[in-house]
């Protein structure tokens, strides 16, 4: 998985691309933590449009990011998940905890 | 009629093999002419089962994982993932949504995802002996274009 970001007006958009599984999640989480330390955004958006695969390791990464944002008084959201990641998000019911914007839904 | 077919793969519990196992399962499943969505479901379920062996069955050692794939009745894929690791004390509890012994890096949603993406999931486990997860998914035949 690759992690890149842009920052504008309090919002950090974190672009995830490639495959997000247990193998790639630890490094990905470290990179996200570093980006949040550096920018201290009010809003963090996990843009999943480049993610070709995600399993439950992605859910843990999302929940950890959401918790961290909430503790610092900010918010997190997910944007543009493709079909396969969307099905994992739907099966988990995670949408009750974090908004999902755009993407491929049923 | 698709003739019944099978493969068996043995590999060590290295996390780099998570991606290999789901790619191998998708390549084997391709003979059933699945949709992209069905392929995605199969890859996801395999990823969950194999990751569980790597994370939970062999927490501090490398052990052997055996993945078997089999076509039954021309339209059903059976996947079994076996380890000889730590085993599960209480399988019913382990299968509950959000139950995890893994802390913050786990979601406790692995079995829930396997269950919702496959038609059938069975888990056999013995503490200290290991775990075998068997899943089935029927791929509907589609008219050939
Ligand atoms: N192959 C296995 N060997 C030993 N324990 C397992 C195995 N698979 C699952 N478990 C146990 O079942 C629990 C639930 O698994 P799962 O639903 O995949 O959630 P997670 O992997 O996020 O913990 C795990 O936390 C672990 O205690
Ligand atoms: Mg799991």
mmCIF file of C-alpha atoms and ligand atoms in Angstrom:
data_model
loop_
_atom_site.group_PDB
_atom_site.id
_atom_site.type_symbol
_atom_site.label_atom_id
_atom_site.label_comp_id
_atom_site.label_asym_id
_atom_site.label_seq_id
_atom_site.Cartn_x
_atom_site.Cartn_y
_atom_site.Cartn_z
ATOM 1 C CA UNK A 1 0.000 0.000 0.000
ATOM 2 C CA UNK A 2 1.074 3.550 -0.715
ATOM 3 C CA UNK A 3 0.146 6.539 1.477
ATOM 4 C CA UNK A 4 0.237 10.119 0.175
ATOM 5 C CA UNK A 5 -1.502 13.277 1.393
ATOM 6 C CA UNK A 6 -2.583 16.832 0.640
ATOM 7 C CA UNK A 7 -3.469 19.503 3.117
ATOM 8 C CA UNK A 8 -5.721 22.468 2.589
ATOM 9 C CA UNK A 9 -7.578 24.733 5.040
ATOM 10 C CA UNK A 10 -7.621 22.401 8.056
ATOM 11 C CA UNK A 11 -8.396 19.293 6.033
ATOM 12 C CA UNK A 12 -5.860 16.536 5.445
ATOM 13 C CA UNK A 13 -6.770 14.159 2.620
ATOM 14 C CA UNK A 14 -4.877 10.888 2.955
ATOM 15 C CA UNK A 15 -4.803 8.890 -0.280
ATOM 16 C CA UNK A 16 -4.438 5.130 0.167
ATOM 17 C CA UNK A 17 -3.538 3.064 -2.886
ATOM 18 C CA UNK A 18 -2.757 -0.581 -3.599
ATOM 19 C CA UNK A 19 -3.731 -3.371 -1.193
ATOM 20 C CA UNK A 20 -4.543 -2.850 2.489
ATOM 21 C CA UNK A 21 -4.165 -6.042 4.528
ATOM 22 C CA UNK A 22 -2.462 -7.055 7.777
ATOM 23 C CA UNK A 23 0.884 -7.183 5.937
ATOM 24 C CA UNK A 24 0.675 -3.548 4.795
ATOM 25 C CA UNK A 25 -1.369 -2.073 7.654
ATOM 26 C CA UNK A 26 1.366 -1.611 10.251
ATOM 27 C CA UNK A 27 3.530 0.521 7.998
ATOM 28 C CA UNK A 28 0.444 2.356 6.715
ATOM 29 C CA UNK A 29 -0.696 3.175 10.248
ATOM 30 C CA UNK A 30 2.754 4.529 11.097
ATOM 31 C CA UNK A 31 2.669 6.776 8.043
ATOM 32 C CA UNK A 32 -0.826 8.039 8.872
ATOM 33 C CA UNK A 33 0.193 8.766 12.478
ATOM 34 C CA UNK A 34 3.179 10.741 11.231
ATOM 35 C CA UNK A 35 1.014 12.768 8.842
ATOM 36 C CA UNK A 36 -1.480 13.559 11.632
ATOM 37 C CA UNK A 37 1.402 14.614 13.936
ATOM 38 C CA UNK A 38 2.793 16.862 11.256
ATOM 39 C CA UNK A 39 -0.408 18.617 10.073
ATOM 40 C CA UNK A 40 -2.706 18.333 13.123
ATOM 41 C CA UNK A 41 -5.765 18.711 10.883
ATOM 42 C CA UNK A 42 -9.328 19.424 12.013
ATOM 43 C CA UNK A 43 -10.633 16.974 9.377
ATOM 44 C CA UNK A 44 -8.910 13.832 8.140
ATOM 45 C CA UNK A 45 -10.306 12.172 5.025
ATOM 46 C CA UNK A 46 -9.149 8.664 4.096
ATOM 47 C CA UNK A 47 -9.474 8.678 0.302
ATOM 48 C CA UNK A 48 -9.757 5.050 -0.821
ATOM 49 C CA UNK A 49 -10.232 5.606 -4.543
ATOM 50 C CA UNK A 50 -6.837 4.002 -5.282
ATOM 51 C CA UNK A 51 -7.363 1.018 -2.988
ATOM 52 C CA UNK A 52 -7.764 -2.189 -5.023
ATOM 53 C CA UNK A 53 -8.166 -4.500 -2.002
ATOM 54 C CA UNK A 54 -9.026 -4.114 1.676
ATOM 55 C CA UNK A 55 -9.824 -6.664 4.416
ATOM 56 C CA UNK A 56 -10.579 -6.307 8.132
ATOM 57 C CA UNK A 57 -7.087 -4.921 8.742
ATOM 58 C CA UNK A 58 -8.424 -1.831 6.969
ATOM 59 C CA UNK A 59 -11.295 -1.618 9.454
ATOM 60 C CA UNK A 60 -8.815 -1.541 12.338
ATOM 61 C CA UNK A 61 -6.809 1.180 10.580
ATOM 62 C CA UNK A 62 -9.951 3.257 9.986
ATOM 63 C CA UNK A 63 -11.170 2.888 13.583
ATOM 64 C CA UNK A 64 -7.773 3.801 14.979
ATOM 65 C CA UNK A 65 -7.602 6.923 12.813
ATOM 66 C CA UNK A 66 -11.180 7.894 13.731
ATOM 67 C CA UNK A 67 -10.457 7.469 17.456
ATOM 68 C CA UNK A 68 -7.320 9.539 17.245
ATOM 69 C CA UNK A 69 -9.128 12.368 15.405
ATOM 70 C CA UNK A 70 -12.046 12.344 17.836
ATOM 71 C CA UNK A 71 -9.711 12.502 20.869
ATOM 72 C CA UNK A 72 -8.047 15.611 19.503
ATOM 73 C CA UNK A 73 -11.417 17.268 18.854
ATOM 74 C CA UNK A 74 -11.385 16.616 15.107
ATOM 75 C CA UNK A 75 -13.288 14.387 12.705
ATOM 76 C CA UNK A 76 -12.502 11.625 10.245
ATOM 77 C CA UNK A 77 -14.280 10.397 7.125
ATOM 78 C CA UNK A 78 -13.825 7.824 4.377
ATOM 79 C CA UNK A 79 -14.087 8.853 0.723
ATOM 80 C CA UNK A 80 -14.569 7.035 -2.587
ATOM 81 C CA UNK A 81 -14.145 3.344 -1.742
ATOM 82 C CA UNK A 82 -14.269 1.043 -4.796
ATOM 83 C CA UNK A 83 -16.518 -2.010 -4.952
ATOM 84 C CA UNK A 84 -14.516 -4.555 -2.907
ATOM 85 C CA UNK A 85 -13.570 -2.209 -0.044
ATOM 86 C CA UNK A 86 -17.203 -0.992 -0.012
ATOM 87 C CA UNK A 87 -18.491 -4.496 0.548
ATOM 88 C CA UNK A 88 -16.150 -4.902 3.535
ATOM 89 C CA UNK A 89 -17.286 -1.548 4.969
ATOM 90 C CA UNK A 90 -20.938 -2.538 4.531
ATOM 91 C CA UNK A 91 -20.498 -5.989 6.099
ATOM 92 C CA UNK A 92 -18.854 -4.413 9.142
ATOM 93 C CA UNK A 93 -21.457 -1.725 9.852
ATOM 94 C CA UNK A 94 -18.573 0.736 10.336
ATOM 95 C CA UNK A 95 -20.664 3.397 8.602
ATOM 96 C CA UNK A 96 -22.441 3.931 11.912
ATOM 97 C CA UNK A 97 -19.151 5.208 13.347
ATOM 98 C CA UNK A 98 -17.587 7.133 10.476
ATOM 99 C CA UNK A 99 -19.157 8.829 7.449
ATOM 100 C CA UNK A 100 -18.482 7.368 3.996
ATOM 101 C CA UNK A 101 -18.581 9.924 1.193
ATOM 102 C CA UNK A 102 -18.997 8.920 -2.454
ATOM 103 C CA UNK A 103 -17.697 5.644 -3.835
ATOM 104 C CA UNK A 104 -19.362 2.494 -5.061
ATOM 105 C CA UNK A 105 -22.291 1.411 -2.871
ATOM 106 C CA UNK A 106 -25.102 -1.092 -3.249
ATOM 107 C CA UNK B 1 -19.743 -29.742 -16.960
ATOM 108 C CA UNK B 2 -16.606 -28.609 -15.209
ATOM 109 C CA UNK B 3 -14.658 -31.651 -14.063
ATOM 110 C CA UNK B 4 -13.863 -31.542 -10.357
ATOM 111 C CA UNK B 5 -10.512 -30.009 -9.694
ATOM 112 C CA UNK B 6 -8.356 -29.265 -6.674
ATOM 113 C CA UNK B 7 -5.078 -27.781 -5.483
ATOM 114 C CA UNK B 8 -3.150 -27.764 -2.222
ATOM 115 C CA UNK B 9 -0.660 -25.144 -1.130
ATOM 116 C CA UNK B 10 1.695 -25.245 1.865
ATOM 117 C CA UNK B 11 3.402 -22.052 2.908
ATOM 118 C CA UNK B 12 5.006 -20.541 6.034
ATOM 119 C CA UNK B 13 3.109 -18.012 8.162
ATOM 120 C CA UNK B 14 4.888 -14.968 6.756
ATOM 121 C CA UNK B 15 2.600 -11.967 6.280
ATOM 122 C CA UNK B 16 3.837 -11.431 2.721
ATOM 123 C CA UNK B 17 1.971 -14.659 1.848
ATOM 124 C CA UNK B 18 -1.434 -13.071 2.596
ATOM 125 C CA UNK B 19 -1.407 -11.418 -0.824
ATOM 126 C CA UNK B 20 -0.078 -14.553 -2.501
ATOM 127 C CA UNK B 21 -2.787 -16.783 -0.981
ATOM 128 C CA UNK B 22 -5.683 -14.595 -2.123
ATOM 129 C CA UNK B 23 -4.200 -14.167 -5.604
ATOM 130 C CA UNK B 24 -3.778 -17.956 -5.891
ATOM 131 C CA UNK B 25 -7.365 -18.526 -4.744
ATOM 132 C CA UNK B 26 -8.664 -15.990 -7.281
ATOM 133 C CA UNK B 27 -6.660 -17.634 -10.077
ATOM 134 C CA UNK B 28 -8.064 -21.071 -9.167
ATOM 135 C CA UNK B 29 -11.629 -19.722 -8.848
ATOM 136 C CA UNK B 30 -11.431 -18.158 -12.332
ATOM 137 C CA UNK B 31 -12.425 -21.514 -13.911
ATOM 138 C CA UNK B 32 -15.927 -21.031 -12.443
ATOM 139 C CA UNK B 33 -16.277 -17.766 -14.412
ATOM 140 C CA UNK B 34 -17.078 -15.632 -11.350
ATOM 141 C CA UNK B 35 -18.065 -11.961 -11.481
ATOM 142 C CA UNK B 36 -15.628 -9.329 -10.198
ATOM 143 C CA UNK B 37 -17.751 -9.088 -7.082
ATOM 144 C CA UNK B 38 -17.633 -12.847 -6.447
ATOM 145 C CA UNK B 39 -13.859 -12.827 -6.957
ATOM 146 C CA UNK B 40 -13.548 -9.958 -4.489
ATOM 147 C CA UNK B 41 -15.565 -11.895 -1.911
ATOM 148 C CA UNK B 42 -13.370 -14.984 -2.322
ATOM 149 C CA UNK B 43 -10.158 -12.971 -1.996
ATOM 150 C CA UNK B 44 -11.459 -11.227 1.100
ATOM 151 C CA UNK B 45 -12.486 -14.461 2.848
ATOM 152 C CA UNK B 46 -9.114 -16.102 2.063
ATOM 153 C CA UNK B 47 -7.251 -13.053 3.309
ATOM 154 C CA UNK B 48 -9.140 -13.203 6.629
ATOM 155 C CA UNK B 49 -8.559 -16.921 7.143
ATOM 156 C CA UNK B 50 -4.852 -16.813 6.262
ATOM 157 C CA UNK B 51 -4.214 -13.664 8.320
ATOM 158 C CA UNK B 52 -5.780 -15.370 11.346
ATOM 159 C CA UNK B 53 -3.222 -18.188 11.090
ATOM 160 C CA UNK B 54 -0.373 -15.698 10.829
ATOM 161 C CA UNK B 55 -1.549 -13.434 13.665
ATOM 162 C CA UNK B 56 -3.335 -15.772 16.080
ATOM 163 C CA UNK B 57 -2.251 -19.369 15.434
ATOM 164 C CA UNK B 58 1.479 -18.658 15.346
ATOM 165 C CA UNK B 59 1.855 -15.391 17.310
ATOM 166 C CA UNK B 60 5.602 -15.598 17.942
ATOM 167 C CA UNK B 61 6.787 -18.348 15.627
ATOM 168 C CA UNK B 62 6.644 -19.316 11.970
ATOM 169 C CA UNK B 63 4.400 -22.284 11.298
ATOM 170 C CA UNK B 64 2.909 -24.110 8.357
ATOM 171 C CA UNK B 65 -0.348 -23.055 6.713
ATOM 172 C CA UNK B 66 -2.122 -25.428 4.320
ATOM 173 C CA UNK B 67 -4.687 -24.004 1.909
ATOM 174 C CA UNK B 68 -6.824 -26.413 -0.101
ATOM 175 C CA UNK B 69 -9.120 -25.310 -2.913
ATOM 176 C CA UNK B 70 -11.619 -27.649 -4.504
ATOM 177 C CA UNK B 71 -14.442 -27.449 -7.024
ATOM 178 C CA UNK B 72 -17.510 -29.456 -6.038
ATOM 179 C CA UNK B 73 -20.421 -30.279 -8.323
ATOM 180 C CA UNK B 74 -19.121 -28.055 -11.088
ATOM 181 C CA UNK B 75 -20.228 -24.779 -9.488
ATOM 182 C CA UNK B 76 -19.058 -24.622 -5.864
ATOM 183 C CA UNK B 77 -15.680 -23.549 -4.543
ATOM 184 C CA UNK B 78 -14.550 -25.049 -1.253
ATOM 185 C CA UNK B 79 -11.666 -23.366 0.533
ATOM 186 C CA UNK B 80 -10.016 -24.813 3.601
ATOM 187 C CA UNK B 81 -7.248 -23.103 5.549
ATOM 188 C CA UNK B 82 -5.469 -25.150 8.175
ATOM 189 C CA UNK B 83 -2.858 -24.396 10.807
ATOM 190 C CA UNK B 84 -1.312 -26.487 13.576
ATOM 191 C CA UNK B 85 -0.958 -23.562 15.932
ATOM 192 C CA UNK B 86 -2.451 -22.396 19.197
ATOM 193 C CA UNK B 87 -6.078 -23.286 18.542
ATOM 194 C CA UNK B 88 -9.255 -21.616 19.797
ATOM 195 C CA UNK B 89 -10.669 -22.247 23.265
ATOM 196 C CA UNK B 90 -14.243 -21.128 22.535
ATOM 197 C CA UNK B 91 -15.121 -21.131 18.829
ATOM 198 C CA UNK B 92 -18.662 -19.718 19.281
ATOM 199 C CA UNK B 93 -17.256 -16.715 21.151
ATOM 200 C CA UNK B 94 -14.446 -16.236 18.584
ATOM 201 C CA UNK B 95 -17.041 -16.066 15.796
ATOM 202 C CA UNK B 96 -19.002 -13.242 17.445
ATOM 203 C CA UNK B 97 -18.725 -9.846 15.733
ATOM 204 C CA UNK B 98 -16.093 -7.591 17.344
ATOM 205 C CA UNK B 99 -14.615 -10.375 19.511
ATOM 206 C CA UNK B 100 -10.835 -10.252 19.358
ATOM 207 C CA UNK B 101 -7.902 -11.311 21.499
ATOM 208 C CA UNK B 102 -5.680 -9.109 19.364
ATOM 209 C CA UNK B 103 -6.041 -5.559 20.726
ATOM 210 C CA UNK B 104 -6.044 -2.308 18.791
ATOM 211 C CA UNK B 105 -4.569 -3.623 15.570
ATOM 212 C CA UNK B 106 -7.462 -6.056 15.052
ATOM 213 C CA UNK B 107 -11.112 -5.332 14.396
ATOM 214 C CA UNK B 108 -12.655 -8.624 15.517
ATOM 215 C CA UNK B 109 -14.571 -8.713 12.222
ATOM 216 C CA UNK B 110 -12.676 -11.478 10.394
ATOM 217 C CA UNK B 111 -15.104 -14.344 11.015
ATOM 218 C CA UNK B 112 -18.088 -12.037 10.471
ATOM 219 C CA UNK B 113 -16.726 -11.105 7.039
ATOM 220 C CA UNK B 114 -15.967 -14.734 6.115
ATOM 221 C CA UNK B 115 -19.493 -15.657 7.163
ATOM 222 C CA UNK B 116 -21.212 -12.890 5.233
ATOM 223 C CA UNK B 117 -19.143 -13.325 2.031
ATOM 224 C CA UNK B 118 -19.343 -17.136 1.865
ATOM 225 C CA UNK B 119 -22.382 -19.414 1.767
ATOM 226 C CA UNK B 120 -21.050 -21.646 4.516
ATOM 227 C CA UNK B 121 -18.322 -21.421 7.173
ATOM 228 C CA UNK B 122 -17.219 -24.170 9.537
ATOM 229 C CA UNK B 123 -14.484 -23.813 12.143
ATOM 230 C CA UNK B 124 -12.866 -26.825 13.788
ATOM 231 C CA UNK B 125 -10.297 -26.165 16.455
ATOM 232 C CA UNK B 126 -8.467 -27.834 19.321
ATOM 233 C CA UNK B 127 -6.485 -25.764 21.821
ATOM 234 C CA UNK B 128 -2.798 -26.546 21.371
ATOM 235 C CA UNK B 129 -3.432 -28.535 18.199
ATOM 236 C CA UNK B 130 -4.616 -26.083 15.577
ATOM 237 C CA UNK B 131 -7.544 -24.784 13.569
ATOM 238 C CA UNK B 132 -9.168 -25.605 10.233
ATOM 239 C CA UNK B 133 -11.560 -23.131 8.634
ATOM 240 C CA UNK B 134 -13.657 -24.467 5.740
ATOM 241 C CA UNK B 135 -15.758 -22.212 3.516
ATOM 242 C CA UNK B 136 -18.003 -22.812 0.535
ATOM 243 C CA UNK B 137 -19.290 -20.445 -2.097
ATOM 244 C CA UNK B 138 -21.453 -21.409 -5.062
ATOM 245 C CA UNK B 139 -20.811 -19.412 -8.230
ATOM 246 C CA UNK B 140 -23.939 -19.071 -10.322
ATOM 247 C CA UNK B 141 -23.568 -20.110 -13.920
ATOM 248 C CA UNK B 142 -23.999 -17.187 -16.271
ATOM 249 C CA UNK B 143 -24.922 -17.364 -19.945
ATOM 250 C CA UNK B 144 -21.769 -17.304 -22.084
ATOM 251 C CA UNK B 145 -21.304 -14.218 -24.151
HETATM 252 N N1 LIG C 1 -6.358 -19.664 13.250
HETATM 253 C C1 LIG C 1 -6.589 -19.231 14.511
HETATM 254 N N2 LIG C 1 -5.846 -19.703 15.546
HETATM 255 C C2 LIG C 1 -6.066 -19.267 16.821
HETATM 256 N N3 LIG C 1 -6.996 -18.338 17.140
HETATM 257 C C3 LIG C 1 -7.769 -17.829 16.150
HETATM 258 C C4 LIG C 1 -7.605 -18.239 14.790
HETATM 259 N N4 LIG C 1 -8.512 -17.554 14.035
HETATM 260 C C5 LIG C 1 -9.209 -16.772 14.891
HETATM 261 N N5 LIG C 1 -8.771 -16.927 16.167
HETATM 262 C C6 LIG C 1 -9.337 -16.265 17.379
HETATM 263 O O1 LIG C 1 -10.618 -15.729 17.043
HETATM 264 C C7 LIG C 1 -10.652 -14.324 17.280
HETATM 265 C C8 LIG C 1 -11.563 -13.634 16.270
HETATM 266 O O2 LIG C 1 -11.020 -13.710 14.938
HETATM 267 P P1 LIG C 1 -11.460 -12.629 13.847
HETATM 268 O O3 LIG C 1 -12.955 -12.583 13.803
HETATM 269 O O4 LIG C 1 -10.752 -12.913 12.585
HETATM 270 O O5 LIG C 1 -10.976 -11.237 14.476
HETATM 271 P P2 LIG C 1 -9.482 -10.644 14.640
HETATM 272 O O6 LIG C 1 -8.558 -11.423 13.740
HETATM 273 O O7 LIG C 1 -9.613 -9.226 14.221
HETATM 274 O O8 LIG C 1 -9.133 -10.803 16.092
HETATM 275 C C9 LIG C 1 -9.208 -13.886 17.241
HETATM 276 O O9 LIG C 1 -8.967 -12.679 17.960
HETATM 277 C C10 LIG C 1 -8.491 -15.094 17.863
HETATM 278 O O10 LIG C 1 -8.591 -15.064 19.267
HETATM 279 MG MG1 LIG C 2 -8.993 -11.996 11.835
#
